[in-house]
Tab-separated table of C-alpha atoms in Angstrom:
chain	number	residue	atom	x	y	z
A	1	MET	CA	81.737	130.801	122.264
A	2	THR	CA	82.991	129.748	125.654
A	3	ILE	CA	81.707	126.542	127.186
A	4	ASN	CA	79.064	127.151	129.837
A	5	ARG	CA	79.113	125.668	133.306
A	6	HIS	CA	76.157	123.335	132.663
A	7	LEU	CA	78.061	121.452	129.960
A	8	ARG	CA	81.025	121.080	132.298
A	9	ILE	CA	78.739	119.552	134.935
A	10	VAL	CA	77.109	117.200	132.408
A	11	ALA	CA	80.585	116.122	131.247
A	12	ALA	CA	81.706	115.471	134.827
A	13	VAL	CA	78.609	113.358	135.549
A	14	TRP	CA	79.189	111.401	132.329
A	15	GLN	CA	82.820	110.659	133.272
A	16	ILE	CA	81.834	109.565	136.774
A	17	ALA	CA	79.180	107.208	135.369
A	18	TYR	CA	81.703	105.800	132.858
A	19	THR	CA	84.187	105.209	135.676
A	20	LEU	CA	81.630	103.478	137.925
A	21	VAL	CA	80.411	101.211	135.110
A	22	HIS	CA	83.957	100.088	134.308
A	23	MET	CA	84.700	99.623	137.982
A	24	SER	CA	81.703	97.260	138.053
A	25	PHE	CA	83.085	95.444	134.996
A	26	THR	CA	86.425	95.015	136.762
A	27	THR	CA	85.008	93.694	140.019
A	28	ASN	CA	81.969	91.746	138.804
A	29	GLY	CA	82.823	90.865	135.224
A	30	GLY	CA	81.845	92.714	132.087
A	31	PRO	CA	79.473	91.881	129.227
A	32	ARG	CA	80.400	89.895	126.145
A	33	PHE	CA	82.109	92.160	123.641
A	34	LEU	CA	82.456	91.834	119.885
A	35	ASN	CA	85.510	89.666	119.105
A	36	GLY	CA	85.980	89.228	122.859
A	37	ARG	CA	87.445	92.643	123.679
A	38	GLU	CA	86.324	96.175	124.423
A	39	SER	CA	89.590	97.752	123.334
A	40	TYR	CA	92.863	96.878	121.744
A	41	PHE	CA	94.530	98.155	124.893
A	42	PRO	CA	94.438	96.275	128.222
A	43	GLY	CA	91.160	96.527	130.114
A	44	GLY	CA	90.686	96.030	133.830
A	45	TRP	CA	91.594	99.155	135.749
A	46	VAL	CA	92.887	101.069	132.706
A	47	PRO	CA	89.485	102.502	131.668
A	48	VAL	CA	88.685	103.159	135.331
A	49	VAL	CA	91.811	105.295	135.692
A	50	LEU	CA	91.145	107.080	132.406
A	51	GLY	CA	87.548	107.809	133.419
A	52	ALA	CA	88.657	109.075	136.821
A	53	LEU	CA	91.218	111.433	135.248
A	54	ALA	CA	88.574	112.725	132.841
A	55	ALA	CA	86.165	113.242	135.750
A	56	VAL	CA	88.792	115.226	137.666
A	57	GLY	CA	89.420	117.431	134.634
A	58	CYS	CA	85.732	118.095	133.975
A	59	LEU	CA	84.948	118.695	137.666
A	60	SER	CA	87.849	121.134	137.930
A	61	ALA	CA	86.540	122.986	134.888
A	62	ALA	CA	83.028	123.096	136.375
A	63	VAL	CA	84.216	124.369	139.774
A	64	THR	CA	86.401	127.101	138.245
A	65	ALA	CA	83.915	128.117	135.539
A	66	ARG	CA	83.017	131.344	137.340
A	67	SER	CA	86.408	131.921	138.945
A	68	GLU	CA	89.082	134.357	137.847
A	69	LEU	CA	91.887	131.946	136.994
A	70	SER	CA	95.127	133.136	135.477
A	71	ASP	CA	95.769	132.417	131.803
A	72	ALA	CA	98.525	129.973	132.781
A	73	ASN	CA	96.139	127.972	134.960
A	74	ARG	CA	93.534	127.937	132.173
A	75	TYR	CA	96.132	126.522	129.795
A	76	VAL	CA	97.072	123.840	132.341
A	77	LEU	CA	93.410	122.885	132.744
A	78	ALA	CA	92.989	122.835	128.981
A	79	GLY	CA	96.022	120.601	128.571
A	80	PHE	CA	94.854	118.195	131.294
A	81	ASN	CA	91.424	117.799	129.699
A	82	ALA	CA	92.922	117.457	126.236
A	83	VAL	CA	95.181	114.610	127.364
A	84	ALA	CA	92.325	112.885	129.233
A	85	GLY	CA	89.982	113.277	126.250
A	86	ALA	CA	92.530	111.981	123.765
A	87	ALA	CA	93.271	109.000	126.036
A	88	LEU	CA	89.571	108.101	126.322
A	89	CYS	CA	89.077	108.374	122.549
A	90	GLY	CA	92.203	106.317	121.965
A	91	TYR	CA	91.068	103.607	124.367
A	92	SER	CA	87.642	103.460	122.700
A	93	PHE	CA	88.898	103.600	119.112
A	94	LEU	CA	87.135	100.319	118.245
A	95	PHE	CA	83.847	102.265	118.154
A	96	PRO	CA	84.065	103.047	114.400
A	97	VAL	CA	85.039	99.421	113.763
A	98	VAL	CA	81.891	98.294	115.568
A	99	VAL	CA	79.785	100.768	113.564
A	100	VAL	CA	81.225	99.545	110.262
A	101	SER	CA	80.724	95.931	111.361
A	102	LEU	CA	77.054	96.577	112.122
A	103	LEU	CA	76.497	98.373	108.811
A	104	PHE	CA	78.173	95.818	106.550
A	105	GLU	CA	78.055	92.543	108.511
A	106	GLY	CA	74.941	92.899	110.641
A	107	ALA	CA	74.529	92.320	114.353
A	108	ARG	CA	76.698	89.663	115.963
A	109	PRO	CA	77.064	88.459	119.566
A	110	GLY	CA	78.493	91.301	121.641
A	111	SER	CA	77.803	94.015	119.026
A	112	LEU	CA	75.351	95.997	121.159
A	113	ALA	CA	77.532	95.934	124.270
A	114	SER	CA	80.573	96.987	122.261
A	115	LEU	CA	78.630	99.779	120.575
A	116	LEU	CA	77.326	101.193	123.866
A	117	VAL	CA	80.543	100.908	125.860
A	118	THR	CA	82.969	102.152	123.207
A	119	GLY	CA	80.480	104.842	122.187
A	120	SER	CA	80.271	106.101	125.763
A	121	GLY	CA	84.056	106.324	125.855
A	122	ILE	CA	84.124	108.314	122.629
A	123	ILE	CA	81.443	110.691	123.929
A	124	GLY	CA	83.350	111.149	127.181
A	125	GLY	CA	86.548	111.868	125.287
A	126	ILE	CA	84.842	114.387	123.012
A	127	LEU	CA	83.314	116.159	126.014
A	128	CYS	CA	86.784	116.493	127.528
A	129	LEU	CA	88.163	117.862	124.267
A	130	ILE	CA	85.328	120.399	124.018
A	131	ILE	CA	86.066	121.581	127.548
A	132	ALA	CA	89.779	121.739	126.748
A	133	ALA	CA	89.040	123.921	123.732
A	134	GLY	CA	86.825	126.169	125.861
A	135	GLU	CA	89.506	126.582	128.519
A	136	ARG	CA	92.105	127.407	125.875
A	137	ARG	CA	89.822	130.056	124.407
A	138	LEU	CA	89.336	131.598	127.854
A	139	ALA	CA	93.087	131.727	128.311
A	140	ALA	CA	93.466	133.434	124.935
A	141	GLN	CA	90.943	136.113	126.012
A	142	PRO	CA	88.796	135.877	122.883
A	143	CYS	CA	85.941	137.976	121.600
A	144	ALA	CA	82.967	137.324	123.878
A	145	ALA	CA	80.558	137.117	120.938
A	146	CYS	CA	82.252	134.465	118.780
A	147	GLY	CA	85.232	133.016	120.639
A	148	ARG	CA	87.776	134.197	118.065
A	149	ALA	CA	91.023	135.998	118.779
A	150	HIS	CA	90.407	138.706	116.165
A	151	GLY	CA	93.493	139.411	114.142
A	152	ARG	CA	94.826	135.899	114.684
A	153	SER	CA	91.847	133.744	113.679
A	154	PRO	CA	90.124	133.497	110.284
A	155	GLU	CA	87.017	135.658	110.117
A	156	SER	CA	85.281	134.103	107.126
A	157	ARG	CA	85.085	130.871	105.132
A	158	LEU	CA	86.033	132.985	102.101
A	159	GLU	CA	89.599	133.286	103.368
A	160	PRO	CA	92.158	130.837	101.924
A	161	ALA	CA	93.190	127.839	103.984
A	162	PRO	CA	96.746	127.974	105.387
A	163	THR	CA	99.581	126.099	103.728
A	164	TRP	CA	99.650	123.445	106.445
A	165	ALA	CA	96.009	122.578	105.702
A	166	PHE	CA	96.818	121.906	102.037
A	167	THR	CA	99.846	119.886	103.142
A	168	GLY	CA	97.663	117.709	105.363
A	169	ALA	CA	95.030	117.261	102.656
A	170	TYR	CA	97.475	116.138	99.979
A	171	LEU	CA	99.346	113.886	102.413
A	172	ALA	CA	95.975	112.243	103.111
A	173	VAL	CA	95.485	111.658	99.374
A	174	ALA	CA	99.018	110.245	99.137
A	175	GLY	CA	98.316	107.884	102.042
A	176	PHE	CA	95.084	106.720	100.405
A	177	LEU	CA	96.883	106.036	97.107
A	178	ALA	CA	99.607	104.099	98.935
A	179	ARG	CA	97.001	101.891	100.599
A	180	MET	CA	95.065	101.395	97.382
A	181	SER	CA	98.210	100.338	95.549
A	182	VAL	CA	98.281	97.235	97.765
A	183	TRP	CA	94.591	96.547	97.092
A	184	LEU	CA	95.129	96.943	93.342
A	185	SER	CA	98.057	94.537	93.443
A	186	ASP	CA	96.013	91.962	95.401
A	187	THR	CA	93.131	92.292	92.934
A	188	ILE	CA	95.379	91.771	89.913
A	189	VAL	CA	96.998	88.615	91.296
A	190	GLY	CA	93.690	87.240	92.618
A	191	ARG	CA	94.290	87.639	96.356
A	192	TRP	CA	91.248	89.931	96.692
A	193	PRO	CA	88.599	89.101	97.641
A	194	SER	CA	90.068	86.447	99.877
A	195	ALA	CA	88.804	82.885	100.027
A	196	ALA	CA	87.474	83.550	103.547
A	197	SER	CA	85.449	86.529	102.295
A	198	ARG	CA	83.957	84.513	99.437
A	199	ALA	CA	83.147	81.605	101.762
A	200	SER	CA	81.347	83.887	104.233
A	201	GLY	CA	78.868	84.994	101.573
A	202	MET	CA	80.213	88.521	101.253
A	203	SER	CA	77.646	90.988	99.909
A	204	TRP	CA	79.013	92.421	96.681
A	205	THR	CA	76.594	95.332	96.884
A	206	ALA	CA	77.810	96.250	100.357
A	207	MET	CA	81.412	95.856	99.234
A	208	ALA	CA	80.832	98.102	96.205
A	209	VAL	CA	79.252	100.787	98.399
A	210	PHE	CA	82.128	100.497	100.861
A	211	MET	CA	84.740	100.899	98.115
A	212	VAL	CA	82.973	103.965	96.686
A	213	LEU	CA	82.782	105.578	100.118
A	214	MET	CA	86.412	104.714	100.736
A	215	GLY	CA	87.418	106.321	97.450
A	216	LEU	CA	85.506	109.511	98.277
A	217	ALA	CA	87.041	109.632	101.765
A	218	GLY	CA	90.524	109.365	100.272
A	219	THR	CA	90.186	111.904	97.473
A	220	LEU	CA	87.186	114.243	97.538
A	221	LEU	CA	87.008	114.589	101.334
A	222	PRO	CA	90.576	115.765	102.052
A	223	LEU	CA	90.507	118.152	99.087
A	224	ALA	CA	87.155	119.601	100.230
A	225	LEU	CA	88.643	120.227	103.679
A	226	ALA	CA	91.384	122.436	102.221
A	227	HIS	CA	89.975	123.999	99.047
A	228	ARG	CA	87.481	126.857	99.023
A	229	TRP	CA	84.914	124.798	97.050
A	230	GLY	CA	84.561	122.624	100.160
A	231	ARG	CA	83.338	125.663	102.112
A	232	VAL	CA	81.405	127.597	99.434
A	233	TRP	CA	79.525	125.837	96.633
A	234	PRO	CA	81.428	126.447	93.354
A	235	ALA	CA	80.018	127.873	90.104
A	236	TRP	CA	79.297	124.457	88.587
A	237	SER	CA	76.928	123.575	91.455
A	238	GLY	CA	74.114	125.513	89.764
A	239	PRO	CA	71.502	126.999	92.116
A	240	LEU	CA	73.762	126.349	95.122
A	241	ARG	CA	76.505	128.552	93.675
A	242	GLY	CA	78.008	130.896	96.259
A	243	ARG	CA	76.099	129.426	99.187
A	244	ALA	CA	77.834	128.067	102.255
A	245	VAL	CA	78.434	124.315	102.272
A	246	PRO	CA	76.849	122.825	105.440
A	247	ARG	CA	79.697	122.727	107.917
A	248	TRP	CA	79.235	119.201	109.259
A	249	LEU	CA	78.635	117.702	105.825
A	250	VAL	CA	82.398	117.938	105.328
A	251	LEU	CA	83.776	118.361	108.845
A	252	GLY	CA	81.888	115.393	110.368
A	253	PRO	CA	83.197	112.745	107.938
A	254	GLY	CA	86.644	114.342	108.054
A	255	LEU	CA	86.925	114.100	111.825
A	256	PHE	CA	85.312	110.638	112.034
A	257	THR	CA	87.442	109.097	109.286
A	258	GLY	CA	90.640	110.853	110.346
A	259	ALA	CA	90.301	109.899	114.002
A	260	SER	CA	89.303	106.308	113.174
A	261	LEU	CA	92.226	105.689	110.814
A	262	THR	CA	94.752	107.394	113.066
A	263	ALA	CA	93.642	105.467	116.147
A	264	TYR	CA	93.137	102.049	114.549
A	265	PHE	CA	96.126	101.945	112.220
A	266	GLY	CA	98.373	104.704	113.545
A	267	ILE	CA	98.182	103.550	117.172
A	268	ALA	CA	96.985	99.948	117.280
A	269	GLY	CA	98.317	98.832	113.900
A	270	MET	CA	101.751	100.374	114.284
A	271	THR	CA	102.051	99.000	117.820
A	272	ALA	CA	101.125	95.502	116.643
A	273	TRP	CA	103.628	95.773	113.779
A	274	ILE	CA	106.447	96.887	116.094
A	275	ARG	CA	105.653	94.018	118.502
A	276	GLY	CA	105.785	91.529	115.650
A	277	ASP	CA	102.104	90.606	115.773
A	278	LEU	CA	101.637	91.324	112.067
A	279	GLY	CA	103.191	89.108	109.447
A	280	GLY	CA	103.984	89.867	105.844
A	281	PRO	CA	106.575	91.546	103.621
A	282	PHE	CA	107.903	94.858	104.875
A	283	PRO	CA	106.985	96.902	101.749
A	284	ARG	CA	103.381	95.696	101.894
A	285	LEU	CA	102.978	96.470	105.603
A	286	ALA	CA	104.687	99.838	105.155
A	287	LEU	CA	102.262	100.805	102.397
A	288	GLU	CA	99.239	99.583	104.346
A	289	MET	CA	100.020	100.800	107.868
A	290	GLY	CA	101.880	103.895	106.724
A	291	GLY	CA	99.262	104.738	104.110
A	292	TYR	CA	96.341	104.452	106.525
A	293	THR	CA	98.187	106.449	109.202
A	294	LEU	CA	99.174	109.226	106.794
A	295	TRP	CA	95.640	109.313	105.423
A	296	GLY	CA	94.076	109.670	108.890
A	297	ALA	CA	96.583	112.201	110.233
A	298	GLY	CA	96.309	114.301	107.075
A	299	LEU	CA	92.520	114.414	107.386
A	300	LEU	CA	92.765	115.591	111.001
A	301	VAL	CA	95.207	118.360	110.072
A	302	ALA	CA	92.992	119.594	107.239
A	303	ALA	CA	89.893	119.286	109.435
A	304	ALA	CA	91.460	121.566	112.061
A	305	SER	CA	91.758	124.326	109.451
A	306	TYR	CA	88.236	123.682	108.150
A	307	PHE	CA	86.848	123.940	111.685
A	308	ALA	CA	88.393	127.383	112.163
A	309	LEU	CA	87.427	128.681	108.720
A	310	THR	CA	83.770	127.664	108.958
A	311	ARG	CA	82.908	129.181	112.312
A	312	PRO	CA	79.706	131.246	112.265
A	313	PRO	CA	80.457	134.923	111.564
A	314	CYS	CA	80.981	137.180	114.536
A	315	PRO	CA	77.771	139.129	115.285
A	316	ARG	CA	79.911	142.154	116.085
A	317	LEU	CA	81.474	142.264	112.650
A	318	ASP	CA	80.329	142.876	109.098
A	319	THR	CA	82.310	141.172	106.334
A	320	GLN	CA	82.574	143.205	103.162
A	321	SER	CA	83.114	141.717	99.728
A	322	THR	CA	86.847	141.981	100.321
A	323	GLY	CA	86.524	139.559	103.226
A	324	GLN	CA	87.819	142.168	105.708
A	325	PRO	CA	85.738	142.483	108.886
A	326	VAL	CA	84.459	145.889	109.946
A	327	ALA	CA	83.285	146.492	113.510
A	328	ARG	CA	79.618	147.408	113.911
A	329	ASP	CA	77.121	147.839	116.702
A	330	ALA	CA	74.689	144.916	116.936
A	331	PRO	CA	71.460	145.199	118.927
A	332	GLY	CA	72.158	144.257	122.499
A	333	VAL	CA	75.852	143.572	121.831
A	334	GLU	CA	78.772	145.789	122.707
A	335	PRO	CA	80.988	146.872	119.798
A	336	CYS	CA	83.926	144.554	119.182
A	337	ARG	CA	87.142	145.961	120.568
A	338	TYR	CA	89.344	144.539	117.863
A	339	ARG	CA	89.741	144.922	114.137
A	340	ARG	CA	91.589	142.459	111.952
A	341	GLY	CA	95.281	143.226	111.741
A	342	GLU	CA	95.318	145.500	114.781
A	343	PRO	CA	97.190	144.497	117.942
A	344	ARG	CA	94.994	143.265	120.739
């Protein structure tokens, strides 16, 4: 579905508010943040500029929502919003770190301010990305009922994932195994848990839960994003057999984990390593930073395929047991002009 004008207006208002709040932080001083910083990147006018760019993109999308723009202009607008959204998410990438800190360490001074400010940046970035996706779909002249480009987009979750989705999923598993090899080595030689962790009264229950979740996010999650059993409950699931797996049960953790790892380790960690801020043997850092980055990027690649495969079915199409869509007349909906495999 295309993005309506109301969402574009809400997104523009959000970006303007984000910009004004950070302008106030810059001129009058900001709140106390967790660990003393809002972002790994420089603050000051940087978030103000990013918010202003996002506001321009969202306002432009809102103003032109009912205009007849050329496909080229729609693609430009989509690209502008995509860059602004990615920049806002990248600047606010400490949000998942704050969430994890609250869950496993409890509230600390600056936690609430960090949660609200970084969370608002993430929301603003996601709104920009949603608008970018909507503008791209308009430029592609999709089906008005479902937003697909029939013949070029998957019609059903029963269809196999593309090769690149499997590649991303198994690269994510490889990255997870590379990272865990360092943890296993530290455990064997007694470097984990560290003396600082033991002295701080680390909760072993919380640590056990964290390790289980980490293991699932590095093995089961990427495979579920690529394999059919992640979209349709398999035979061994009993009464759920053949039913659709709830979309966001898999897609939500995939996007959250993939974006968090890519931003924190792929952007911040790699930058710190290149600048010499991280010490340690090269093989260890390569396995840690490279493993986390590969894990996160692989999850995002596989999640992109999962997102397309699990779209709600087009109301203008019936899907037969073969998985091939057949055009039909739905009440109150014009017949779809396209059939799968036919030129548009």
